[in-house]
Amino acid sequence: MTNPLLSAWETPFGLPPFDKISDEDFAPALDEALAAHEIEIADIADNADAPSFENTILALEASGEGLEKVLAPFFALAGADSTPAREALQRQFSPKLAAHFSDIHANRDLFARIAMLWETRDELGLDADQARLLYLVHRSFLRAGAALTGDKAKRMKEIMGRLAELGTAFTQNLLADERSWTMQLSEADLAPLPGFLASGARAAGEERDLPGPVVTLSRSLIVPFLQFSPDRALRQKAFEAWTARGAGGGETDNRAIVAEILKLREERAALLGYGNFAEFKLETEMAGTPARVRDLLMQVWEPARAAALSDQAEMEAMLTADGEALPFQPWDWRYYAEKRRKALHDIDETALKPYLQLDRMIEAAFDCANRLFGLEFAEVSLPGYHPDCRHFEVTRNGEHVALFIGDYFARASKRSGAWCSAIRSQAKLPRAQAPIVVNVCNFTKPAKGEAALLSYDDARTLFHEFGHALHQMLSDVTYERVSGTSVSRDFVELPSQLYEHWLEVPEVLQSFATHVETGEAMPQEMLEKVLGAATFDMGFATVEYTASALVDLEFHDGAAPADPMQKQQEVLDALGMPRAIVMRHATPQFAHVFSGDGYSSGYYSYMWSEVMDADAFEAFEEAGGAFDPVMAKSLEENILSKGGSVEADALYTRFRGRMPGPEALLKGRGLAAE
């Protein structure tokens, strides 16, 4: 039988034929694709003709199409529908892929051709896109160690292979801990919980074939449980399990993995001539240096900590009024914050949630994209990688723009969190291709026959990930290497965080926040309360995030710690971390940083981008409102369509006329000095 991964796909929109692909197809397809790519690379490196942009850089860009056809569907499945067989394949593939790409970067003849083109770049008559591609290819080879020789080159290959193995192990350990833990709930435990939470607990039990309702470690289930369960002992049990992921001892413990990853990153940076890994990693980011990152985070830390401690003092009084003993504990925070929000802002999550239907929030995200950018979305029936996937053709003026896939519900086979990925990215050369973009979320799946309801944070997550999707869908660049979200890490969150602002536009909520039973719009009084409470508990949210970002930075800005957990505690102690708040991502579960090195030394990126997103939305408000057509056109032309074809600070300056300071961020979080 023909392997579908090795044959042409006659499928709508070029979507991988998931209904025909089996797990057994991946290993032989990968071996064949790797061999084919090796031949392509050898042909480029050994070309007898003098190096040119076309026969070296463009040829390199064109290579590996077969490999992409294997890896795109595999990683879609591995992240969102994992199985023991797929996890075994991932453990097998990770070092093999690392070795393959290390060999490419270590190919002396290939790098000599690239270096010759770089040295003579001013004589090549390149246009701006070609010059940018040459720059990025040359830089990527240097940063991968292409200039290393002998034992150093050999050691770099060993390091990259081992890091690939460790990142895979970290991810799989975390997923194993998340899917193995459940807490059974009795009917008495369910009784005081809101209906949507009880329904979600029952659905989680059914999914796992358990005899009754359960709490799992899915954020969309455990966070509302911590918000609404009056049983302090149950909250403690759930919270401690949630924060112990990756640190429970045994085969799934990530602490030794973290220590080894940090040591290898330190060695990698040293081989390349950098003082530490943070210096290496931040060199290509907007921030540039660890000092600039630390400066931004510390400007936010003190006002956030002060706000959090002030809030805690008020909640301690509520705790003792309930007859509970001090001290105020981390598993108390969300419960009393919810009670305090209801008291201060008269917002009841149980009354709010019926107005936030998943289907209506998807419609809202689509409608905003239509009003801003003229995009239209039509749902189509296609075989996806999981039955939960929904597919939408995206068009503009009748022309195909992209295929968008939404995979919204939590399940035991899906890693936690939310993300945007591309099965295929937009490009014009060496072949024209439209993007296939995926949003993955972990919302609580409702019981059969019931509508999916979101919390306000869930709705914000949906808009956030769709902002990333727009960055992919509206990309209009020449080369795939700079397509869509292929930008500096501390710029990539700008489009996503900026798009969150449209959820808070009153007319959006008035149109799409409709009651699940009556269909009536959210009452004006409730809408005003929701928007008025936008910065409620922001001290807590900022502290848990900023602490994580600072720990990440300190792990990499200096010698690798022998004991990362001790280093984490030292950093938190030096900050004066409030004892009733924990890091948003403690080290053994910090997948952003240790599943790969995408956000290593870079978790600050969300806040760096927030400085820009707060300022960018102000531009809309100053111009004529959230849907100002001139600003929407400028946003698309200067940022969303450009990908990484131009440096990020230049793109933002084209859009706004200047770079922003942190004032808009502090104001937006309610942390600015009165």
mmCIF file with all atom_site columns, C-alpha atoms in Angstrom, residues 403-519:
data_model
loop_
_atom_site.group_PDB
_atom_site.id
_atom_site.type_symbol
_atom_site.label_atom_id
_atom_site.label_alt_id
_atom_site.label_comp_id
_atom_site.label_asym_id
_atom_site.label_entity_id
_atom_site.label_seq_id
_atom_site.pdbx_PDB_ins_code
_atom_site.Cartn_x
_atom_site.Cartn_y
_atom_site.Cartn_z
_atom_site.occupancy
_atom_site.B_iso_or_equiv
_atom_site.pdbx_formal_charge
_atom_site.auth_seq_id
_atom_site.auth_comp_id
_atom_site.auth_asym_id
_atom_site.auth_atom_id
_atom_site.pdbx_PDB_model_num
ATOM 1   C CA . LEU A 1 403 ? -7.730  27.266 5.886  1.00 0.00 ? 403 LEU A CA 1
ATOM 2   C CA . PHE A 1 404 ? -8.355  27.793 9.612  1.00 0.00 ? 404 PHE A CA 1
ATOM 3   C CA . ILE A 1 405 ? -8.717  24.880 12.046 1.00 0.00 ? 405 ILE A CA 1
ATOM 4   C CA . GLY A 1 406 ? -10.155 25.310 15.532 1.00 0.00 ? 406 GLY A CA 1
ATOM 5   C CA . ASP A 1 407 ? -9.509  22.553 18.093 1.00 0.00 ? 407 ASP A CA 1
ATOM 6   C CA . TYR A 1 408 ? -11.113 23.912 21.241 1.00 0.00 ? 408 TYR A CA 1
ATOM 7   C CA . PHE A 1 409 ? -11.771 21.216 23.857 1.00 0.00 ? 409 PHE A CA 1
ATOM 8   C CA . ALA A 1 410 ? -9.542  19.713 26.545 1.00 0.00 ? 410 ALA A CA 1
ATOM 9   C CA . ARG A 1 411 ? -8.866  15.972 26.418 1.00 0.00 ? 411 ARG A CA 1
ATOM 10  C CA . ALA A 1 412 ? -6.443  13.594 28.070 1.00 0.00 ? 412 ALA A CA 1
ATOM 11  C CA . SER A 1 413 ? -4.438  13.216 24.846 1.00 0.00 ? 413 SER A CA 1
ATOM 12  C CA . LYS A 1 414 ? -3.792  16.955 24.457 1.00 0.00 ? 414 LYS A CA 1
ATOM 13  C CA . ARG A 1 415 ? -1.013  18.845 26.201 1.00 0.00 ? 415 ARG A CA 1
ATOM 14  C CA . SER A 1 416 ? -2.183  21.700 28.382 1.00 0.00 ? 416 SER A CA 1
ATOM 15  C CA . GLY A 1 417 ? -2.324  25.349 27.415 1.00 0.00 ? 417 GLY A CA 1
ATOM 16  C CA . ALA A 1 418 ? -3.338  27.018 24.181 1.00 0.00 ? 418 ALA A CA 1
ATOM 17  C CA . TRP A 1 419 ? -1.333  27.628 21.039 1.00 0.00 ? 419 TRP A CA 1
ATOM 18  C CA . CYS A 1 420 ? -1.368  28.545 17.373 1.00 0.00 ? 420 CYS A CA 1
ATOM 19  C CA . SER A 1 421 ? 0.580   26.568 14.790 1.00 0.00 ? 421 SER A CA 1
ATOM 20  C CA . ALA A 1 422 ? 0.745   26.325 11.031 1.00 0.00 ? 422 ALA A CA 1
ATOM 21  C CA . ILE A 1 423 ? 0.489   23.037 9.164  1.00 0.00 ? 423 ILE A CA 1
ATOM 22  C CA . ARG A 1 424 ? 1.627   25.129 6.200  1.00 0.00 ? 424 ARG A CA 1
ATOM 23  C CA . SER A 1 425 ? 2.833   28.738 6.155  1.00 0.00 ? 425 SER A CA 1
ATOM 24  C CA . GLN A 1 426 ? 2.215   31.333 3.461  1.00 0.00 ? 426 GLN A CA 1
ATOM 25  C CA . ALA A 1 427 ? 4.869   31.907 0.784  1.00 0.00 ? 427 ALA A CA 1
ATOM 26  C CA . LYS A 1 428 ? 5.207   33.056 -2.843 1.00 0.00 ? 428 LYS A CA 1
ATOM 27  C CA . LEU A 1 429 ? 8.601   31.499 -3.631 1.00 0.00 ? 429 LEU A CA 1
ATOM 28  C CA . PRO A 1 430 ? 9.976   28.967 -4.339 1.00 0.00 ? 430 PRO A CA 1
ATOM 29  C CA . ARG A 1 431 ? 6.330   27.825 -4.545 1.00 0.00 ? 431 ARG A CA 1
ATOM 30  C CA . ALA A 1 432 ? 3.109   29.724 -3.945 1.00 0.00 ? 432 ALA A CA 1
ATOM 31  C CA . GLN A 1 433 ? 1.177   28.377 -0.973 1.00 0.00 ? 433 GLN A CA 1
ATOM 32  C CA . ALA A 1 434 ? -1.705  29.561 1.201  1.00 0.00 ? 434 ALA A CA 1
ATOM 33  C CA . PRO A 1 435 ? -1.519  28.961 4.955  1.00 0.00 ? 435 PRO A CA 1
ATOM 34  C CA . ILE A 1 436 ? -3.226  26.225 6.958  1.00 0.00 ? 436 ILE A CA 1
ATOM 35  C CA . VAL A 1 437 ? -3.478  27.571 10.502 1.00 0.00 ? 437 VAL A CA 1
ATOM 36  C CA . VAL A 1 438 ? -4.501  25.785 13.712 1.00 0.00 ? 438 VAL A CA 1
ATOM 37  C CA . ASN A 1 439 ? -5.736  27.223 17.019 1.00 0.00 ? 439 ASN A CA 1
ATOM 38  C CA . VAL A 1 440 ? -5.577  24.723 19.877 1.00 0.00 ? 440 VAL A CA 1
ATOM 39  C CA . CYS A 1 441 ? -7.312  25.445 23.205 1.00 0.00 ? 441 CYS A CA 1
ATOM 40  C CA . ASN A 1 442 ? -8.262  23.458 26.300 1.00 0.00 ? 442 ASN A CA 1
ATOM 41  C CA . PHE A 1 443 ? -11.785 24.591 27.124 1.00 0.00 ? 443 PHE A CA 1
ATOM 42  C CA . THR A 1 444 ? -13.975 22.322 29.214 1.00 0.00 ? 444 THR A CA 1
ATOM 43  C CA . LYS A 1 445 ? -16.046 20.064 26.988 1.00 0.00 ? 445 LYS A CA 1
ATOM 44  C CA . PRO A 1 446 ? -19.714 20.163 27.944 1.00 0.00 ? 446 PRO A CA 1
ATOM 45  C CA . ALA A 1 447 ? -21.868 17.164 28.681 1.00 0.00 ? 447 ALA A CA 1
ATOM 46  C CA . LYS A 1 448 ? -23.612 15.722 25.640 1.00 0.00 ? 448 LYS A CA 1
ATOM 47  C CA . GLY A 1 449 ? -26.412 17.958 24.392 1.00 0.00 ? 449 GLY A CA 1
ATOM 48  C CA . GLU A 1 450 ? -25.221 21.036 26.282 1.00 0.00 ? 450 GLU A CA 1
ATOM 49  C CA . ALA A 1 451 ? -23.627 24.181 24.888 1.00 0.00 ? 451 ALA A CA 1
ATOM 50  C CA . ALA A 1 452 ? -19.953 24.914 25.595 1.00 0.00 ? 452 ALA A CA 1
ATOM 51  C CA . LEU A 1 453 ? -19.624 27.921 27.880 1.00 0.00 ? 453 LEU A CA 1
ATOM 52  C CA . LEU A 1 454 ? -16.467 29.939 28.508 1.00 0.00 ? 454 LEU A CA 1
ATOM 53  C CA . SER A 1 455 ? -15.152 31.988 31.361 1.00 0.00 ? 455 SER A CA 1
ATOM 54  C CA . TYR A 1 456 ? -14.128 35.527 30.508 1.00 0.00 ? 456 TYR A CA 1
ATOM 55  C CA . ASP A 1 457 ? -10.481 34.399 30.654 1.00 0.00 ? 457 ASP A CA 1
ATOM 56  C CA . ASP A 1 458 ? -11.320 31.566 28.232 1.00 0.00 ? 458 ASP A CA 1
ATOM 57  C CA . ALA A 1 459 ? -12.885 34.063 25.831 1.00 0.00 ? 459 ALA A CA 1
ATOM 58  C CA . ARG A 1 460 ? -9.758  36.205 26.066 1.00 0.00 ? 460 ARG A CA 1
ATOM 59  C CA . THR A 1 461 ? -7.627  33.129 25.294 1.00 0.00 ? 461 THR A CA 1
ATOM 60  C CA . LEU A 1 462 ? -9.747  32.442 22.202 1.00 0.00 ? 462 LEU A CA 1
ATOM 61  C CA . PHE A 1 463 ? -9.194  35.996 20.937 1.00 0.00 ? 463 PHE A CA 1
ATOM 62  C CA . HIS A 1 464 ? -5.484  35.789 21.824 1.00 0.00 ? 464 HIS A CA 1
ATOM 63  C CA . GLU A 1 465 ? -4.865  32.654 19.790 1.00 0.00 ? 465 GLU A CA 1
ATOM 64  C CA . PHE A 1 466 ? -6.948  33.991 16.933 1.00 0.00 ? 466 PHE A CA 1
ATOM 65  C CA . GLY A 1 467 ? -4.693  37.058 16.883 1.00 0.00 ? 467 GLY A CA 1
ATOM 66  C CA . HIS A 1 468 ? -1.783  34.698 16.220 1.00 0.00 ? 468 HIS A CA 1
ATOM 67  C CA . ALA A 1 469 ? -3.875  33.027 13.513 1.00 0.00 ? 469 ALA A CA 1
ATOM 68  C CA . LEU A 1 470 ? -4.479  36.385 11.811 1.00 0.00 ? 470 LEU A CA 1
ATOM 69  C CA . HIS A 1 471 ? -0.719  36.986 11.798 1.00 0.00 ? 471 HIS A CA 1
ATOM 70  C CA . GLN A 1 472 ? -0.389  33.722 9.851  1.00 0.00 ? 472 GLN A CA 1
ATOM 71  C CA . MET A 1 473 ? -3.434  34.159 7.603  1.00 0.00 ? 473 MET A CA 1
ATOM 72  C CA . LEU A 1 474 ? -2.693  37.745 6.562  1.00 0.00 ? 474 LEU A CA 1
ATOM 73  C CA . SER A 1 475 ? 0.991   37.081 5.888  1.00 0.00 ? 475 SER A CA 1
ATOM 74  C CA . ASP A 1 476 ? 2.009   38.371 2.456  1.00 0.00 ? 476 ASP A CA 1
ATOM 75  C CA . VAL A 1 477 ? 5.726   37.698 2.139  1.00 0.00 ? 477 VAL A CA 1
ATOM 76  C CA . THR A 1 478 ? 7.936   36.133 -0.486 1.00 0.00 ? 478 THR A CA 1
ATOM 77  C CA . TYR A 1 479 ? 9.725   33.442 1.526  1.00 0.00 ? 479 TYR A CA 1
ATOM 78  C CA . GLU A 1 480 ? 8.379   30.985 4.088  1.00 0.00 ? 480 GLU A CA 1
ATOM 79  C CA . ARG A 1 481 ? 11.317  31.584 6.441  1.00 0.00 ? 481 ARG A CA 1
ATOM 80  C CA . VAL A 1 482 ? 9.878   35.038 7.260  1.00 0.00 ? 482 VAL A CA 1
ATOM 81  C CA . SER A 1 483 ? 6.192   34.117 7.004  1.00 0.00 ? 483 SER A CA 1
ATOM 82  C CA . GLY A 1 484 ? 3.525   34.880 9.582  1.00 0.00 ? 484 GLY A CA 1
ATOM 83  C CA . THR A 1 485 ? 4.731   34.441 13.153 1.00 0.00 ? 485 THR A CA 1
ATOM 84  C CA . SER A 1 486 ? 8.373   33.918 12.107 1.00 0.00 ? 486 SER A CA 1
ATOM 85  C CA . VAL A 1 487 ? 9.412   37.052 13.978 1.00 0.00 ? 487 VAL A CA 1
ATOM 86  C CA . SER A 1 488 ? 11.469  37.822 17.067 1.00 0.00 ? 488 SER A CA 1
ATOM 87  C CA . ARG A 1 489 ? 10.019  36.130 20.152 1.00 0.00 ? 489 ARG A CA 1
ATOM 88  C CA . ASP A 1 490 ? 9.260   39.385 21.956 1.00 0.00 ? 490 ASP A CA 1
ATOM 89  C CA . PHE A 1 491 ? 7.312   40.676 18.941 1.00 0.00 ? 491 PHE A CA 1
ATOM 90  C CA . VAL A 1 492 ? 5.315   37.525 18.204 1.00 0.00 ? 492 VAL A CA 1
ATOM 91  C CA . GLU A 1 493 ? 2.845   38.167 21.022 1.00 0.00 ? 493 GLU A CA 1
ATOM 92  C CA . LEU A 1 494 ? 1.935   41.658 19.788 1.00 0.00 ? 494 LEU A CA 1
ATOM 93  C CA . PRO A 1 495 ? -0.766  40.611 17.283 1.00 0.00 ? 495 PRO A CA 1
ATOM 94  C CA . SER A 1 496 ? -2.269  38.093 19.709 1.00 0.00 ? 496 SER A CA 1
ATOM 95  C CA . GLN A 1 497 ? -2.366  40.377 22.729 1.00 0.00 ? 497 GLN A CA 1
ATOM 96  C CA . LEU A 1 498 ? -3.562  43.292 20.627 1.00 0.00 ? 498 LEU A CA 1
ATOM 97  C CA . TYR A 1 499 ? -6.498  41.239 19.331 1.00 0.00 ? 499 TYR A CA 1
ATOM 98  C CA . GLU A 1 500 ? -7.630  40.580 22.912 1.00 0.00 ? 500 GLU A CA 1
ATOM 99  C CA . HIS A 1 501 ? -8.651  44.247 23.106 1.00 0.00 ? 501 HIS A CA 1
ATOM 100 C CA . TRP A 1 502 ? -11.495 43.688 20.633 1.00 0.00 ? 502 TRP A CA 1
ATOM 101 C CA . LEU A 1 503 ? -13.192 41.328 23.090 1.00 0.00 ? 503 LEU A CA 1
ATOM 102 C CA . GLU A 1 504 ? -13.522 44.316 25.418 1.00 0.00 ? 504 GLU A CA 1
ATOM 103 C CA . VAL A 1 505 ? -15.110 46.591 22.812 1.00 0.00 ? 505 VAL A CA 1
ATOM 104 C CA . PRO A 1 506 ? -18.654 47.148 24.174 1.00 0.00 ? 506 PRO A CA 1
ATOM 105 C CA . GLU A 1 507 ? -20.394 46.715 20.825 1.00 0.00 ? 507 GLU A CA 1
ATOM 106 C CA . VAL A 1 508 ? -18.708 43.312 20.353 1.00 0.00 ? 508 VAL A CA 1
ATOM 107 C CA . LEU A 1 509 ? -20.046 42.005 23.649 1.00 0.00 ? 509 LEU A CA 1
ATOM 108 C CA . GLN A 1 510 ? -23.432 43.613 23.014 1.00 0.00 ? 510 GLN A CA 1
ATOM 109 C CA . SER A 1 511 ? -23.700 41.701 19.736 1.00 0.00 ? 511 SER A CA 1
ATOM 110 C CA . PHE A 1 512 ? -22.227 38.318 20.626 1.00 0.00 ? 512 PHE A CA 1
ATOM 111 C CA . ALA A 1 513 ? -22.512 37.841 24.396 1.00 0.00 ? 513 ALA A CA 1
ATOM 112 C CA . THR A 1 514 ? -25.994 36.345 24.260 1.00 0.00 ? 514 THR A CA 1
ATOM 113 C CA . HIS A 1 515 ? -27.627 34.092 26.833 1.00 0.00 ? 515 HIS A CA 1
ATOM 114 C CA . VAL A 1 516 ? -27.425 30.378 26.077 1.00 0.00 ? 516 VAL A CA 1
ATOM 115 C CA . GLU A 1 517 ? -31.102 29.788 26.910 1.00 0.00 ? 517 GLU A CA 1
ATOM 116 C CA . THR A 1 518 ? -32.918 33.030 26.096 1.00 0.00 ? 518 THR A CA 1
ATOM 117 C CA . GLY A 1 519 ? -30.702 34.393 23.316 1.00 0.00 ? 519 GLY A CA 1
#
